[in-house]
PDB file of N, CA and C in Angstrom:
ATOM      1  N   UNK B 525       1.612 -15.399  10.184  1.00 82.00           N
ATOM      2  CA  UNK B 525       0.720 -14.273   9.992  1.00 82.00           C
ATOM      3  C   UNK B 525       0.164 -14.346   8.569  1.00 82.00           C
ATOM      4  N   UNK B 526      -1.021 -14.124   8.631  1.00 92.00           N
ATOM      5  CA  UNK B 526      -1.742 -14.385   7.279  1.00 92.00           C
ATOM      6  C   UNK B 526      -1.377 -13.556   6.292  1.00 92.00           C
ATOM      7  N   UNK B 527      -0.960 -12.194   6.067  1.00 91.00           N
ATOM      8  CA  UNK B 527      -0.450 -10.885   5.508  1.00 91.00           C
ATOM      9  C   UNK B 527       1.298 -11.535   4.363  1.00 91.00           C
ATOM     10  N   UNK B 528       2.081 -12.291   5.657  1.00 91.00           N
ATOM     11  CA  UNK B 528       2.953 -12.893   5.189  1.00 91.00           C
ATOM     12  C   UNK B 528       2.988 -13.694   4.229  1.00 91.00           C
ATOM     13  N   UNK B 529       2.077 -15.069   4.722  1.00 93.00           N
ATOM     14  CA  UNK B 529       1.528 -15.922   3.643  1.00 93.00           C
ATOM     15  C   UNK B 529       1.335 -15.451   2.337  1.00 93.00           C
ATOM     16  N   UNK B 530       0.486 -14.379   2.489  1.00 93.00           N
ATOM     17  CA  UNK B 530      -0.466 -13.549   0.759  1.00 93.00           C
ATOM     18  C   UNK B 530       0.982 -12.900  -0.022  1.00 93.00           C
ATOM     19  N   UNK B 531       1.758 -12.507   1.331  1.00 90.00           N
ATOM     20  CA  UNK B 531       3.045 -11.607  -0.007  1.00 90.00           C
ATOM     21  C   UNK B 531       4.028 -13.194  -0.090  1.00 90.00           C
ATOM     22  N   UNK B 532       4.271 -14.157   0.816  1.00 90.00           N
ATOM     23  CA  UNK B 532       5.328 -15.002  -0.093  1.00 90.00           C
ATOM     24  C   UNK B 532       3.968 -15.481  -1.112  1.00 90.00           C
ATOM     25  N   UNK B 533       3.253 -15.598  -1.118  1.00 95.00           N
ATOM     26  CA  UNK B 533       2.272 -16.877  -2.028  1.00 95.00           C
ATOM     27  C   UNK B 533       2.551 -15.631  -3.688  1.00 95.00           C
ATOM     28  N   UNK B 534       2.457 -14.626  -3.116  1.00 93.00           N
ATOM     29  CA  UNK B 534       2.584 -13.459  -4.298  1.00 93.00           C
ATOM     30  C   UNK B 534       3.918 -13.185  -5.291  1.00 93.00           C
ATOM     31  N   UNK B 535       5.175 -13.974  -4.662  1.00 93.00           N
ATOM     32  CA  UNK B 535       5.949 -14.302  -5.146  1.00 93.00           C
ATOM     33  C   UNK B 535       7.079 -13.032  -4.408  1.00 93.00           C
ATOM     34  N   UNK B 536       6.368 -12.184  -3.277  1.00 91.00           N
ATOM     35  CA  UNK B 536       7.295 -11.213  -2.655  1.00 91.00           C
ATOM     36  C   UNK B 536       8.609 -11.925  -2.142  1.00 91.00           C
ATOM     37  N   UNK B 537      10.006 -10.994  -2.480  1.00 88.00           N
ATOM     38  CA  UNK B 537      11.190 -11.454  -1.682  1.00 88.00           C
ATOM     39  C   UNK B 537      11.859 -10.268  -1.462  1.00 88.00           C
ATOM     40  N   UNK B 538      10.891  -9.620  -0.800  1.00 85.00           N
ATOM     41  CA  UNK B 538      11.587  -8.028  -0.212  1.00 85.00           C
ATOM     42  C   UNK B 538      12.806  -8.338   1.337  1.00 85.00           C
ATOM     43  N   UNK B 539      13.590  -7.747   1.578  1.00 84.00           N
ATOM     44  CA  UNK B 539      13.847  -7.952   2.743  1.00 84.00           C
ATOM     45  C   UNK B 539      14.512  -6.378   4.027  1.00 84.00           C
ATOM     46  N   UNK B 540      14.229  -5.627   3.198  1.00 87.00           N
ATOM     47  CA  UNK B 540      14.317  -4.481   3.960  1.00 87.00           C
ATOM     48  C   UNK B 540      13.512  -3.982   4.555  1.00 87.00           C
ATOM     49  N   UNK B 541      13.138  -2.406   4.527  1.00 84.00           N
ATOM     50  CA  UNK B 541      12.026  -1.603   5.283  1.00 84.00           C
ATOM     51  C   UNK B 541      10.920  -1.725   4.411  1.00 84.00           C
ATOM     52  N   UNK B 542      11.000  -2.230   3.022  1.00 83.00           N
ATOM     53  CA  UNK B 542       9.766  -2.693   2.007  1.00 83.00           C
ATOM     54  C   UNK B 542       9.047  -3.941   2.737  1.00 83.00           C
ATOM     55  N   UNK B 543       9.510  -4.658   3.302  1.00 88.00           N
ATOM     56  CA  UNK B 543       9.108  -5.898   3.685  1.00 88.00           C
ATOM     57  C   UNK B 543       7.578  -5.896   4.787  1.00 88.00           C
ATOM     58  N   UNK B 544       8.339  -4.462   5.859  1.00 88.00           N
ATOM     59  CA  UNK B 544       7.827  -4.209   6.684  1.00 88.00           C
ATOM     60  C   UNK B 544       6.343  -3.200   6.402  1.00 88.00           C
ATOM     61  N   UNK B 545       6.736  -2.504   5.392  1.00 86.00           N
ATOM     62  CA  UNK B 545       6.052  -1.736   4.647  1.00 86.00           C
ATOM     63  C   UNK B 545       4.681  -2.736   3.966  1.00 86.00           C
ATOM     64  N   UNK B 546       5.343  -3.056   3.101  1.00 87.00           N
ATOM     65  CA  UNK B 546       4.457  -4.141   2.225  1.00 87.00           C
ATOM     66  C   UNK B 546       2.925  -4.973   3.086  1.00 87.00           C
ATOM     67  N   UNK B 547       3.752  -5.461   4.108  1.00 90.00           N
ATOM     68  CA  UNK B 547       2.721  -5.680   5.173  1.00 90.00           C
ATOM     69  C   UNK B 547       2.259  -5.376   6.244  1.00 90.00           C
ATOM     70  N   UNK B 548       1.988  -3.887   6.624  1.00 90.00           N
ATOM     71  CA  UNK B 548       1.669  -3.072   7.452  1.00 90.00           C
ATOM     72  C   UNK B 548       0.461  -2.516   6.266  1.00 90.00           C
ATOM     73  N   UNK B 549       0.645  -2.243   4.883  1.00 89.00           N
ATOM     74  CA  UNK B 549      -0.250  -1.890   3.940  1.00 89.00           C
ATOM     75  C   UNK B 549      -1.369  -2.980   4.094  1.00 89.00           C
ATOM     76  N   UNK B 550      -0.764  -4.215   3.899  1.00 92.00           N
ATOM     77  CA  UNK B 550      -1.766  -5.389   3.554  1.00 92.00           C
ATOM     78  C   UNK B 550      -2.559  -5.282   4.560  1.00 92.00           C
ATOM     79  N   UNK B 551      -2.285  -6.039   5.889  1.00 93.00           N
ATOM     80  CA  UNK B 551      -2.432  -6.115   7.159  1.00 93.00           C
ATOM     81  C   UNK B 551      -3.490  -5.022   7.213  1.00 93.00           C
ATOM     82  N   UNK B 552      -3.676  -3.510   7.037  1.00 92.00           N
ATOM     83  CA  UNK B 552      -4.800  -2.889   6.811  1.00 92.00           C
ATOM     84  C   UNK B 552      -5.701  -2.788   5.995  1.00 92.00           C
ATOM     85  N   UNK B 553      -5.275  -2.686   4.940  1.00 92.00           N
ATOM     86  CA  UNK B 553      -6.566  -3.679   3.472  1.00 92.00           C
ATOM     87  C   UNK B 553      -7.356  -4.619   3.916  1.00 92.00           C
ATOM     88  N   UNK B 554      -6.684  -5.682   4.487  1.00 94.00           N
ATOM     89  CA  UNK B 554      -7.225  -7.088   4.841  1.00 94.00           C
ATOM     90  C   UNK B 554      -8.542  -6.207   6.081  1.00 94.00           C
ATOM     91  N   UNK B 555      -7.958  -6.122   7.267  1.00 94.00           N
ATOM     92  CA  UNK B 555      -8.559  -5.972   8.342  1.00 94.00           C
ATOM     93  C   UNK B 555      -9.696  -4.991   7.897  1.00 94.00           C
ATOM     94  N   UNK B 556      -9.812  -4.109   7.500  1.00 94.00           N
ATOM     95  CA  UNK B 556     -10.853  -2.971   7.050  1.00 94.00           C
ATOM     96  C   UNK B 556     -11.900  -3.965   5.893  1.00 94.00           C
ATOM     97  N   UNK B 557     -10.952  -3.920   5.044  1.00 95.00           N
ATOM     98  CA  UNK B 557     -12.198  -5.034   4.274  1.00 95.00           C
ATOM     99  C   UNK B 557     -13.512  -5.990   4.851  1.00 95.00           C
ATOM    100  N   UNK B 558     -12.472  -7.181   6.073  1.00 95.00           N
ATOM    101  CA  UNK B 558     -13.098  -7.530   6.474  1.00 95.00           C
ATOM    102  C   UNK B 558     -14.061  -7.242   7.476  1.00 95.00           C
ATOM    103  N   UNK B 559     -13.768  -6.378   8.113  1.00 95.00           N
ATOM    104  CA  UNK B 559     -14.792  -5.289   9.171  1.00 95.00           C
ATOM    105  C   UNK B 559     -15.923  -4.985   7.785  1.00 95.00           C
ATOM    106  N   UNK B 560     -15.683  -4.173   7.049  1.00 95.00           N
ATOM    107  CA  UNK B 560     -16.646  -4.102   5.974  1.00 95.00           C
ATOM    108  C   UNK B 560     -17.665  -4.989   5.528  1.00 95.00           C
ATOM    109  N   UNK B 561     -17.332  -5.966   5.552  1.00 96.00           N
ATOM    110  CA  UNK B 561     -17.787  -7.091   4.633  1.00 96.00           C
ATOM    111  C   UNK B 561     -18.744  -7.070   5.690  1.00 96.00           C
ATOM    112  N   UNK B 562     -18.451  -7.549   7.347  1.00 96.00           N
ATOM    113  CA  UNK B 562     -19.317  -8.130   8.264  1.00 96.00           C
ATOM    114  C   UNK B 562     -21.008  -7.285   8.433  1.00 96.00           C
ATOM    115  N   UNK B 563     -20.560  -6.297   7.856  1.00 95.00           N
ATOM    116  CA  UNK B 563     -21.853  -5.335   7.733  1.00 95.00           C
ATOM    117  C   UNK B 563     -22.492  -5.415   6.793  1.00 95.00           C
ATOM    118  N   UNK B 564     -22.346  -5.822   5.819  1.00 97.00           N
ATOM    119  CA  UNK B 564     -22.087  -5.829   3.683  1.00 97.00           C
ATOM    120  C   UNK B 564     -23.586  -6.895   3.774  1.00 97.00           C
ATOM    121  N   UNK B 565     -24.921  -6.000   2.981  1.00 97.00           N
ATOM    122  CA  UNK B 565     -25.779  -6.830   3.045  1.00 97.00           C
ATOM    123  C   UNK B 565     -26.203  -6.916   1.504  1.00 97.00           C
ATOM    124  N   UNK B 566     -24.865  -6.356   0.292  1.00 97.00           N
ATOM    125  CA  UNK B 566     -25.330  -6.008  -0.647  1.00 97.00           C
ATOM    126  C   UNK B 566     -24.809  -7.519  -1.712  1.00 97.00           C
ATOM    127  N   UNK B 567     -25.925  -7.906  -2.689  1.00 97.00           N
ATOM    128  CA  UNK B 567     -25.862  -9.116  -3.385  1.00 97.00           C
ATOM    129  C   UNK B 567     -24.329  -9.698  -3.772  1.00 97.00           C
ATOM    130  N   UNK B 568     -24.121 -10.567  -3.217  1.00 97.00           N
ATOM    131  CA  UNK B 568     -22.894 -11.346  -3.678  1.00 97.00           C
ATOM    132  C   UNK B 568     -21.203 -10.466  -2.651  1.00 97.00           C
ATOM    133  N   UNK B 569     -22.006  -9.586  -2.183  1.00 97.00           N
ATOM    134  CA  UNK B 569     -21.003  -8.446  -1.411  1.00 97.00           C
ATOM    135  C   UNK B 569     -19.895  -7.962  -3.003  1.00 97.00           C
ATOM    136  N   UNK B 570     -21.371  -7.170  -3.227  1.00 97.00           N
ATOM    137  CA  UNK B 570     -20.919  -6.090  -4.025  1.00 97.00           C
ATOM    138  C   UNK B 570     -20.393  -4.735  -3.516  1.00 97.00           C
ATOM    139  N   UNK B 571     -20.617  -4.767  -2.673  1.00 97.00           N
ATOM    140  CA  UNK B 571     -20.126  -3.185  -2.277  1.00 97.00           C
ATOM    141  C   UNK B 571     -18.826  -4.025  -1.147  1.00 97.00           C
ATOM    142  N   UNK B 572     -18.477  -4.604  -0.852  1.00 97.00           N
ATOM    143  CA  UNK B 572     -17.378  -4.895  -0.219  1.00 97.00           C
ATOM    144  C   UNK B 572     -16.142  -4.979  -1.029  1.00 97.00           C
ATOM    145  N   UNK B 573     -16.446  -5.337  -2.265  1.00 98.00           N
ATOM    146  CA  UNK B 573     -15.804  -5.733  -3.571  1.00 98.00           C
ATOM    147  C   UNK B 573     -15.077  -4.394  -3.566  1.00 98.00           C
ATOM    148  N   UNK B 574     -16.598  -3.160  -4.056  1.00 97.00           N
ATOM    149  CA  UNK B 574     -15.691  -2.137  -4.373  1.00 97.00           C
ATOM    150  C   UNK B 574     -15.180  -1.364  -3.247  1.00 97.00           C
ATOM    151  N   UNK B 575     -15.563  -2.031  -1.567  1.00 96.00           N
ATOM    152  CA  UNK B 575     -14.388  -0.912  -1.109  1.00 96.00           C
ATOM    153  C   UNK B 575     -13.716  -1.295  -1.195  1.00 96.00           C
ATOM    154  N   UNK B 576     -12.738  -2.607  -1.340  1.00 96.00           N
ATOM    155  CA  UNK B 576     -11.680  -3.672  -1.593  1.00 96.00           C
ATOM    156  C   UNK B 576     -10.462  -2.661  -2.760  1.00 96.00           C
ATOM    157  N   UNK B 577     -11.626  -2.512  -3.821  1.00 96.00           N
ATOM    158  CA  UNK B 577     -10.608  -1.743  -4.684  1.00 96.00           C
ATOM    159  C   UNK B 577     -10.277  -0.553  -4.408  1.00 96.00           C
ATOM    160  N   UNK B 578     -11.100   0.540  -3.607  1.00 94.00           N
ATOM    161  CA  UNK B 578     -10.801   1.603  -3.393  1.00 94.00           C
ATOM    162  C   UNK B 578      -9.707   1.369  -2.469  1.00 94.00           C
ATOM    163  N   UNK B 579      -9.535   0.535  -1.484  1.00 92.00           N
ATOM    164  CA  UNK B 579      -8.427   0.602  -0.552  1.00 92.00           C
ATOM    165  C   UNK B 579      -7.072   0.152  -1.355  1.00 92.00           C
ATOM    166  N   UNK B 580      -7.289  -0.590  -2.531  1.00 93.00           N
ATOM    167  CA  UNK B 580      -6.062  -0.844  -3.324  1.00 93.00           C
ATOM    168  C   UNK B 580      -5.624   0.333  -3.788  1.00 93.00           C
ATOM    169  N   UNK B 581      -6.658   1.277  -4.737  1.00 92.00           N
ATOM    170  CA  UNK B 581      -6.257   2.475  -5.162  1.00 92.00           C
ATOM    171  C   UNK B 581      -5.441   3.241  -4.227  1.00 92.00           C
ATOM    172  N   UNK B 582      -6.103   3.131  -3.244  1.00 90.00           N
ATOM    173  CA  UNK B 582      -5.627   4.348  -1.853  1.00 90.00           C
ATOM    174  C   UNK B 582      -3.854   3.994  -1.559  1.00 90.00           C
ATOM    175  N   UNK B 583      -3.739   2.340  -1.573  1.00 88.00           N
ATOM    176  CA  UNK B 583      -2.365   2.529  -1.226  1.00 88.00           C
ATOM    177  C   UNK B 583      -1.750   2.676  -2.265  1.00 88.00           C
ATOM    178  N   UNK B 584      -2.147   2.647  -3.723  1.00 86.00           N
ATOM    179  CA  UNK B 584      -0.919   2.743  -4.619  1.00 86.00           C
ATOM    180  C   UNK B 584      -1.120   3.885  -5.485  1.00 86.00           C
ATOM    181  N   UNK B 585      -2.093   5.230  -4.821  1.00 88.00           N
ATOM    182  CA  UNK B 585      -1.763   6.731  -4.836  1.00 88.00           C
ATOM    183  C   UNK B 585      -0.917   6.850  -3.633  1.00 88.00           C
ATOM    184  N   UNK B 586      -0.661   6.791  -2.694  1.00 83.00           N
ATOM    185  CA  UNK B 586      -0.043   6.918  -1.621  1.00 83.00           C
ATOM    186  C   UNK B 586       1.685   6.943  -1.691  1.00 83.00           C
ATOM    187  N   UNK B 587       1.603   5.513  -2.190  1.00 80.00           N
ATOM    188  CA  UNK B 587       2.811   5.204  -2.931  1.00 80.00           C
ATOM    189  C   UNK B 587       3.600   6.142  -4.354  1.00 80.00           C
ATOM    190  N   UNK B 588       2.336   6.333  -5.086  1.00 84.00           N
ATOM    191  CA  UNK B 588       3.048   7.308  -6.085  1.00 84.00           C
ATOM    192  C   UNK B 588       3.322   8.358  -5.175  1.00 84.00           C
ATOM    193  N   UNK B 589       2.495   9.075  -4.136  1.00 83.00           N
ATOM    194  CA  UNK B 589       2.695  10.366  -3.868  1.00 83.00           C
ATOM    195  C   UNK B 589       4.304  10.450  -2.925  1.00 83.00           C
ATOM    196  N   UNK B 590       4.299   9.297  -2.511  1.00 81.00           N
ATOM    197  CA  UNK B 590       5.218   9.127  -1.767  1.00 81.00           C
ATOM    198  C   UNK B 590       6.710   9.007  -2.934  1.00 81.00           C
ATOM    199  N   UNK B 591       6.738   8.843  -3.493  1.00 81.00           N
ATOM    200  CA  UNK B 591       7.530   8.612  -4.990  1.00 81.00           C
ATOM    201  C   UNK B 591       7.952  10.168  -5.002  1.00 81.00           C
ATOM    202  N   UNK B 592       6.886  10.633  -5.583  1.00 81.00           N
ATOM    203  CA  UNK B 592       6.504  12.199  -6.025  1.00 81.00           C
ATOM    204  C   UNK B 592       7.393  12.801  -5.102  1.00 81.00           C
ATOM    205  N   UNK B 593       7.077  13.182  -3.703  1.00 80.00           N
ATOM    206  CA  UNK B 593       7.851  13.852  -2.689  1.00 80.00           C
ATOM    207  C   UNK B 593       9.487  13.521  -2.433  1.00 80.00           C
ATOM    208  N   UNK B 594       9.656  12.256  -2.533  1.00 81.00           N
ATOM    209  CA  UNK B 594      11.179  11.878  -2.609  1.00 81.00           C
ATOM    210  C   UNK B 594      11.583  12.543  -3.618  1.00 81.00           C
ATOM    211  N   UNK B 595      11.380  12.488  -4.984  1.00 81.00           N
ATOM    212  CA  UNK B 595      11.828  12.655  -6.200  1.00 81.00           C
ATOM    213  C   UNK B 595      12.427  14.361  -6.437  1.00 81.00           C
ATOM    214  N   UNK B 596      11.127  14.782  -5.875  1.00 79.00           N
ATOM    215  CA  UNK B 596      10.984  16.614  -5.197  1.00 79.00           C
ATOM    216  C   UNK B 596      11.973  17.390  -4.670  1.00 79.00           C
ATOM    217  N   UNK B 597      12.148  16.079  -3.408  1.00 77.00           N
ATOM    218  CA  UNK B 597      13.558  16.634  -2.290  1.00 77.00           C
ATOM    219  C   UNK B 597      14.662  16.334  -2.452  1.00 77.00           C
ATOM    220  N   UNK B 598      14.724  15.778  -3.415  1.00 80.00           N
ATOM    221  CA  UNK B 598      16.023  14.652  -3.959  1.00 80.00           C
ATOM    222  C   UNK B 598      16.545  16.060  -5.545  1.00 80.00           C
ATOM    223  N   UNK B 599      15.661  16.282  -6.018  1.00 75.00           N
ATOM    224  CA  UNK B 599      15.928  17.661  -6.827  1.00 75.00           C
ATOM    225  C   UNK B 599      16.387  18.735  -5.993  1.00 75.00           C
ATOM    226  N   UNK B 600      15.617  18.822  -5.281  1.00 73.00           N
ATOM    227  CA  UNK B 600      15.878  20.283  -4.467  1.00 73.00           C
ATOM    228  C   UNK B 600      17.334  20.387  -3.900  1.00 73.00           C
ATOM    229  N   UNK B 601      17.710  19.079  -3.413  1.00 74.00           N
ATOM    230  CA  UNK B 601      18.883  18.836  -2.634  1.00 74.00           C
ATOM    231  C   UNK B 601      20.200  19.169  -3.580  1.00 74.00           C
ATOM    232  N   UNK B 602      19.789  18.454  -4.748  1.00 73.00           N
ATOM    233  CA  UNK B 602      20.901  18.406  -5.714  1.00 73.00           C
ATOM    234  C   UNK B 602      20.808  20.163  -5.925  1.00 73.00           C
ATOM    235  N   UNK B 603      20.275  20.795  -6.533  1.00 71.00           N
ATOM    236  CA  UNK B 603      19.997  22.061  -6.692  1.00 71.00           C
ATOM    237  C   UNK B 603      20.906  23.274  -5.203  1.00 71.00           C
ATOM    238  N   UNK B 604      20.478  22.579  -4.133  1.00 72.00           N
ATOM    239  CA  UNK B 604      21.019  23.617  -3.003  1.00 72.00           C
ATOM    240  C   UNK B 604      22.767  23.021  -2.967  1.00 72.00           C
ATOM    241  N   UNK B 605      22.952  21.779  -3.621  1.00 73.00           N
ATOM    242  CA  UNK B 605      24.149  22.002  -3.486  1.00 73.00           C
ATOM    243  C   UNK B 605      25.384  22.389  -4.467  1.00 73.00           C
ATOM    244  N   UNK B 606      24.394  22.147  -5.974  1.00 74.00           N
ATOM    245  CA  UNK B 606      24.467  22.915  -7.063  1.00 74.00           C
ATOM    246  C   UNK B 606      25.271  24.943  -6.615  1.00 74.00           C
ATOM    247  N   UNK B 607      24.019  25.135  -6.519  1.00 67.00           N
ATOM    248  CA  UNK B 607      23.695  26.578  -6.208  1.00 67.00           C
ATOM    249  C   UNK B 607      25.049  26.839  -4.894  1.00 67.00           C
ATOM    250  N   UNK B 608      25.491  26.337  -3.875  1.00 60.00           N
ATOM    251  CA  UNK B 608      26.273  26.529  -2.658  1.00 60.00           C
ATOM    252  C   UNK B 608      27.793  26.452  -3.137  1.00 60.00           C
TER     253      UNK B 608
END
């Protein structure tokens, strides 16, 4: 699978639910991009470029937010058992 290739070539050696993660992210970057592109009539596929980066941004706000919310419930938890 091509997704695989890009994370070992990337130097990835995840082997848990990151693994699966990691390329379920890619695997949609890739595929959307390239749907993009096939339409993309702009010089040198300039505008494919930048949805390229916006979809990078997108997964690694996602990721912080996803950070954020663990971090949240992981306080709260300690706190309710604090408090009990």
């Amino acid at each position: 699978m091509l997704v695989d290739e890009i994370w070992h070539a990337a130097g990835d050696n995840a082997y848990d639910i990151d693994w699966y993660a990691k390329r379920t992210v890619l695997a949609g970057i890739y595929s959307t991009t390239e749907i993009y592109m096939l339409t993309d009539t702009s010089p040198d596929f300039h505008d494919t470029w930048a949805f390229l980066d916006a979809r990078v941004k997108d997964a690694f706000d996602l990721k912080k937010t996803i950070q954020e919310v663990i971090l949240i419930l992981s306080v709260e938890f300690w706190n309710l058992l604090i408090l009990t």
